Amino acid sequence: FLALAACHDLVAGVVGWTDLTRPDITDELARLRALPGGAYLKGIRHQVQGEPDPEWLLRPDVRRGLTAVAEAGLVYDLVVLPHQLPSCAKAAADLPELTFVLDHLGKPPIASGALTPWSTDLHALAARPNTVAKLPGLATEANPAGWTTDDLRPYAETALEAFGPDRLMFGSDWPVC
């Protein structure tokens, strides 16, 4: 993806993946930045949503990796589920030098219509000044049989209230939705 970014004006940046727990994470991030197109590396993300430990982000080996991401001048994208939001807020509080980007608003339970505890946990994360959020992908959490804008509205409004317009992003979630 880095090489593609270097060859195509359409790509402004790449959020990539590397194992945050690897002992040589600092060297690995430097290696990625040195590749053709490495200047396009803007951040790192991991599918935390697939980790069975809801406090995975708080593990010492992961924290070391997150510190390396911050030191490399990159951001960290949070791909999490609602029950993992409290550990996101704790990680953001513990690492104020790192910008955390919450993807898909933490995948709120739109299909059920429940706002809490997701909204409470979202506000706790948004209270950290080193956090921002992305709106795309909400439709994946809505009723697969059909949803309307009104189904998504309370979640988008909650995010707007929590983060404010200057800390929310919107873009395509193509090809997923």
Short mmCIF file of C-alpha atoms in Angstrom, two decimals:
data_model
loop_
_atom_site.label_atom_id
_atom_site.label_comp_id
_atom_site.label_asym_id
_atom_site.label_seq_id
_atom_site.Cartn_x
_atom_site.Cartn_y
_atom_site.Cartn_z
CA PHE A 1 0.00 0.00 0.00
CA LEU A 2 2.87 2.36 0.70
CA ALA A 3 4.29 1.82 -2.79
CA LEU A 4 0.84 2.38 -4.31
CA ALA A 5 0.46 5.61 -2.34
CA ALA A 6 3.75 6.84 -3.76
CA CYS A 7 2.53 6.18 -7.32
CA HIS A 8 -1.05 7.47 -7.14
CA ASP A 9 -2.24 10.93 -6.18
CA LEU A 10 -5.56 9.46 -5.06
CA VAL A 11 -3.96 7.99 -1.91
CA ALA A 12 -3.11 10.62 0.69
CA GLY A 13 -1.96 8.27 3.43
CA VAL A 14 -1.85 4.71 4.69
CA VAL A 15 -2.90 3.35 8.07
CA GLY A 16 -1.02 0.08 8.26
CA TRP A 17 -0.53 -2.84 10.57
CA THR A 18 2.41 -4.25 12.45
CA ASP A 19 2.61 -6.37 15.55
CA LEU A 20 2.66 -3.88 18.42
CA THR A 21 3.98 -6.55 20.77
CA ARG A 22 7.14 -7.33 18.81
CA PRO A 23 10.29 -6.51 20.79
CA ASP A 24 11.76 -4.56 17.87
CA ILE A 25 8.68 -2.43 17.18
CA THR A 26 10.71 0.79 16.99
CA ASP A 27 12.97 -0.71 14.33
CA GLU A 28 9.99 -2.14 12.46
CA LEU A 29 8.27 1.25 12.28
CA ALA A 30 11.52 2.80 11.02
CA ARG A 31 11.78 0.03 8.40
CA LEU A 32 8.24 0.73 7.20
CA ARG A 33 8.97 4.46 6.98
CA ALA A 34 12.11 3.71 4.91
CA LEU A 35 10.23 1.65 2.30
CA PRO A 36 9.22 3.20 -1.04
CA GLY A 37 6.21 5.32 -0.12
CA GLY A 38 7.04 5.10 3.58
CA ALA A 39 6.37 8.80 3.99
CA TYR A 40 2.70 8.00 3.36
CA LEU A 41 2.48 5.90 6.56
CA LYS A 42 0.24 7.97 8.81
CA GLY A 43 -0.83 5.47 11.43
CA ILE A 44 -1.07 1.93 12.72
CA ARG A 45 -4.13 -0.08 13.61
CA HIS A 46 -4.85 -3.51 15.00
CA GLN A 47 -8.16 -5.37 15.09
CA VAL A 48 -8.45 -5.03 18.86
CA GLN A 49 -12.09 -6.08 18.45
CA GLY A 50 -10.81 -9.64 17.89
CA GLU A 51 -8.78 -9.76 21.10
CA PRO A 52 -10.48 -11.76 23.87
CA ASP A 53 -8.95 -9.59 26.61
CA PRO A 54 -11.02 -6.38 26.93
CA GLU A 55 -7.93 -4.70 28.39
CA TRP A 56 -5.54 -5.77 25.62
CA LEU A 57 -4.55 -2.15 25.00
CA LEU A 58 -3.34 -1.87 28.60
CA ARG A 59 -0.91 -4.79 28.49
CA PRO A 60 2.74 -3.72 29.02
CA ASP A 61 3.89 -5.15 25.67
CA VAL A 62 1.10 -3.36 23.79
CA ARG A 63 1.71 -0.15 25.71
CA ARG A 64 5.40 -0.31 24.67
CA GLY A 65 4.25 -0.65 21.06
CA LEU A 66 1.84 2.26 21.37
CA THR A 67 4.63 4.39 22.81
CA ALA A 68 6.76 3.53 19.78
CA VAL A 69 3.89 4.55 17.48
CA ALA A 70 3.73 7.92 19.23
CA GLU A 71 7.50 8.38 19.08
CA ALA A 72 7.39 7.67 15.33
CA GLY A 73 4.91 10.55 14.91
CA LEU A 74 2.09 8.24 13.86
CA VAL A 75 -1.50 7.94 15.08
CA TYR A 76 -3.16 4.80 16.38
CA ASP A 77 -6.55 3.73 15.01
CA LEU A 78 -8.83 1.97 17.48
CA VAL A 79 -10.88 -0.84 15.92
CA VAL A 80 -12.83 -1.90 18.98
CA LEU A 81 -16.19 -3.07 20.27
CA PRO A 82 -18.24 -1.15 22.84
CA HIS A 83 -17.06 -3.21 25.82
CA GLN A 84 -13.46 -2.25 24.98
CA LEU A 85 -14.06 1.52 25.11
CA PRO A 86 -13.11 1.84 28.81
CA SER A 87 -9.63 0.45 28.10
CA CYS A 88 -9.36 2.87 25.16
CA ALA A 89 -10.03 5.81 27.48
CA LYS A 90 -7.46 4.50 29.96
CA ALA A 91 -4.84 4.04 27.21
CA ALA A 92 -5.51 7.57 25.91
CA ALA A 93 -5.14 8.96 29.43
CA ASP A 94 -1.90 7.03 29.98
CA LEU A 95 -0.41 8.04 26.61
CA PRO A 96 -1.29 11.71 26.05
CA GLU A 97 1.46 12.04 23.43
CA LEU A 98 -0.35 9.59 21.11
CA THR A 99 -3.37 10.54 19.02
CA PHE A 100 -6.02 7.81 19.12
CA VAL A 101 -8.51 7.61 16.26
CA LEU A 102 -11.71 5.73 17.12
CA ASP A 103 -12.91 3.89 14.01
CA HIS A 104 -16.63 3.34 13.42
CA LEU A 105 -17.42 5.10 16.72
CA GLY A 106 -16.51 1.92 18.56
CA LYS A 107 -19.21 -0.07 16.75
CA PRO A 108 -22.24 1.03 18.78
CA PRO A 109 -25.19 -1.38 19.17
CA ILE A 110 -27.33 0.31 16.54
CA ALA A 111 -29.37 -2.81 15.68
CA SER A 112 -30.61 -3.03 19.27
CA GLY A 113 -31.22 0.70 19.59
CA ALA A 114 -29.35 0.81 22.92
CA LEU A 115 -27.36 3.95 23.63
CA THR A 116 -25.94 3.05 27.02
CA PRO A 117 -23.41 2.08 28.20
CA TRP A 118 -21.83 2.87 24.81
CA SER A 119 -22.64 6.60 25.01
CA THR A 120 -21.22 6.92 28.54
CA ASP A 121 -18.01 5.14 27.52
CA LEU A 122 -17.76 7.20 24.31
CA HIS A 123 -17.99 10.44 26.32
CA ALA A 124 -15.23 9.18 28.65
CA LEU A 125 -12.97 8.54 25.66
CA ALA A 126 -13.86 11.87 24.05
CA ALA A 127 -12.93 13.65 27.29
CA ARG A 128 -9.31 12.89 26.39
CA PRO A 129 -7.98 15.71 24.15
CA ASN A 130 -5.76 13.26 22.22
CA THR A 131 -8.74 11.42 20.74
CA VAL A 132 -10.74 11.85 17.54
CA ALA A 133 -13.35 9.65 15.88
CA LYS A 134 -14.43 8.44 12.45
CA LEU A 135 -18.11 8.14 11.57
CA PRO A 136 -17.98 5.71 8.60
CA GLY A 137 -19.06 2.13 9.05
CA LEU A 138 -22.11 2.70 11.22
CA ALA A 139 -24.37 0.86 8.78
CA THR A 140 -22.50 -2.38 9.53
CA GLU A 141 -23.85 -2.23 13.08
CA ALA A 142 -27.44 -1.46 12.04
CA ASN A 143 -30.19 -3.95 11.29
CA PRO A 144 -28.98 -5.95 8.25
CA ALA A 145 -32.59 -6.37 7.09
CA GLY A 146 -32.84 -2.64 6.60
CA TRP A 147 -32.04 0.58 8.36
CA THR A 148 -32.80 4.26 7.97
CA THR A 149 -30.97 7.49 8.65
CA ASP A 150 -33.11 7.82 11.78
CA ASP A 151 -31.59 4.57 13.09
CA LEU A 152 -28.08 6.03 12.80
CA ARG A 153 -28.92 9.58 13.91
CA PRO A 154 -28.77 9.11 17.74
CA TYR A 155 -25.29 7.59 17.48
CA ALA A 156 -23.96 10.27 15.15
CA GLU A 157 -25.48 12.99 17.35
CA THR A 158 -23.95 11.43 20.47
CA ALA A 159 -20.54 11.43 18.77
CA LEU A 160 -20.98 15.04 17.67
CA GLU A 161 -21.90 16.02 21.22
CA ALA A 162 -18.96 14.08 22.69
CA PHE A 163 -16.18 14.98 20.25
CA GLY A 164 -17.48 18.17 18.65
CA PRO A 165 -17.25 18.89 14.91
CA ASP A 166 -13.50 19.55 14.97
CA ARG A 167 -12.68 16.05 16.24
CA LEU A 168 -14.95 13.99 13.98
CA MET A 169 -14.04 12.65 10.54
CA PHE A 170 -16.11 11.24 7.75
CA GLY A 171 -15.00 9.30 4.74
CA SER A 172 -15.83 6.25 2.74
CA ASP A 173 -15.90 2.79 4.26
CA TRP A 174 -15.86 1.33 0.76
CA PRO A 175 -16.00 -1.52 -0.11
CA VAL A 176 -17.51 -2.69 3.20
CA CYS A 177 -20.49 -0.35 3.00
#
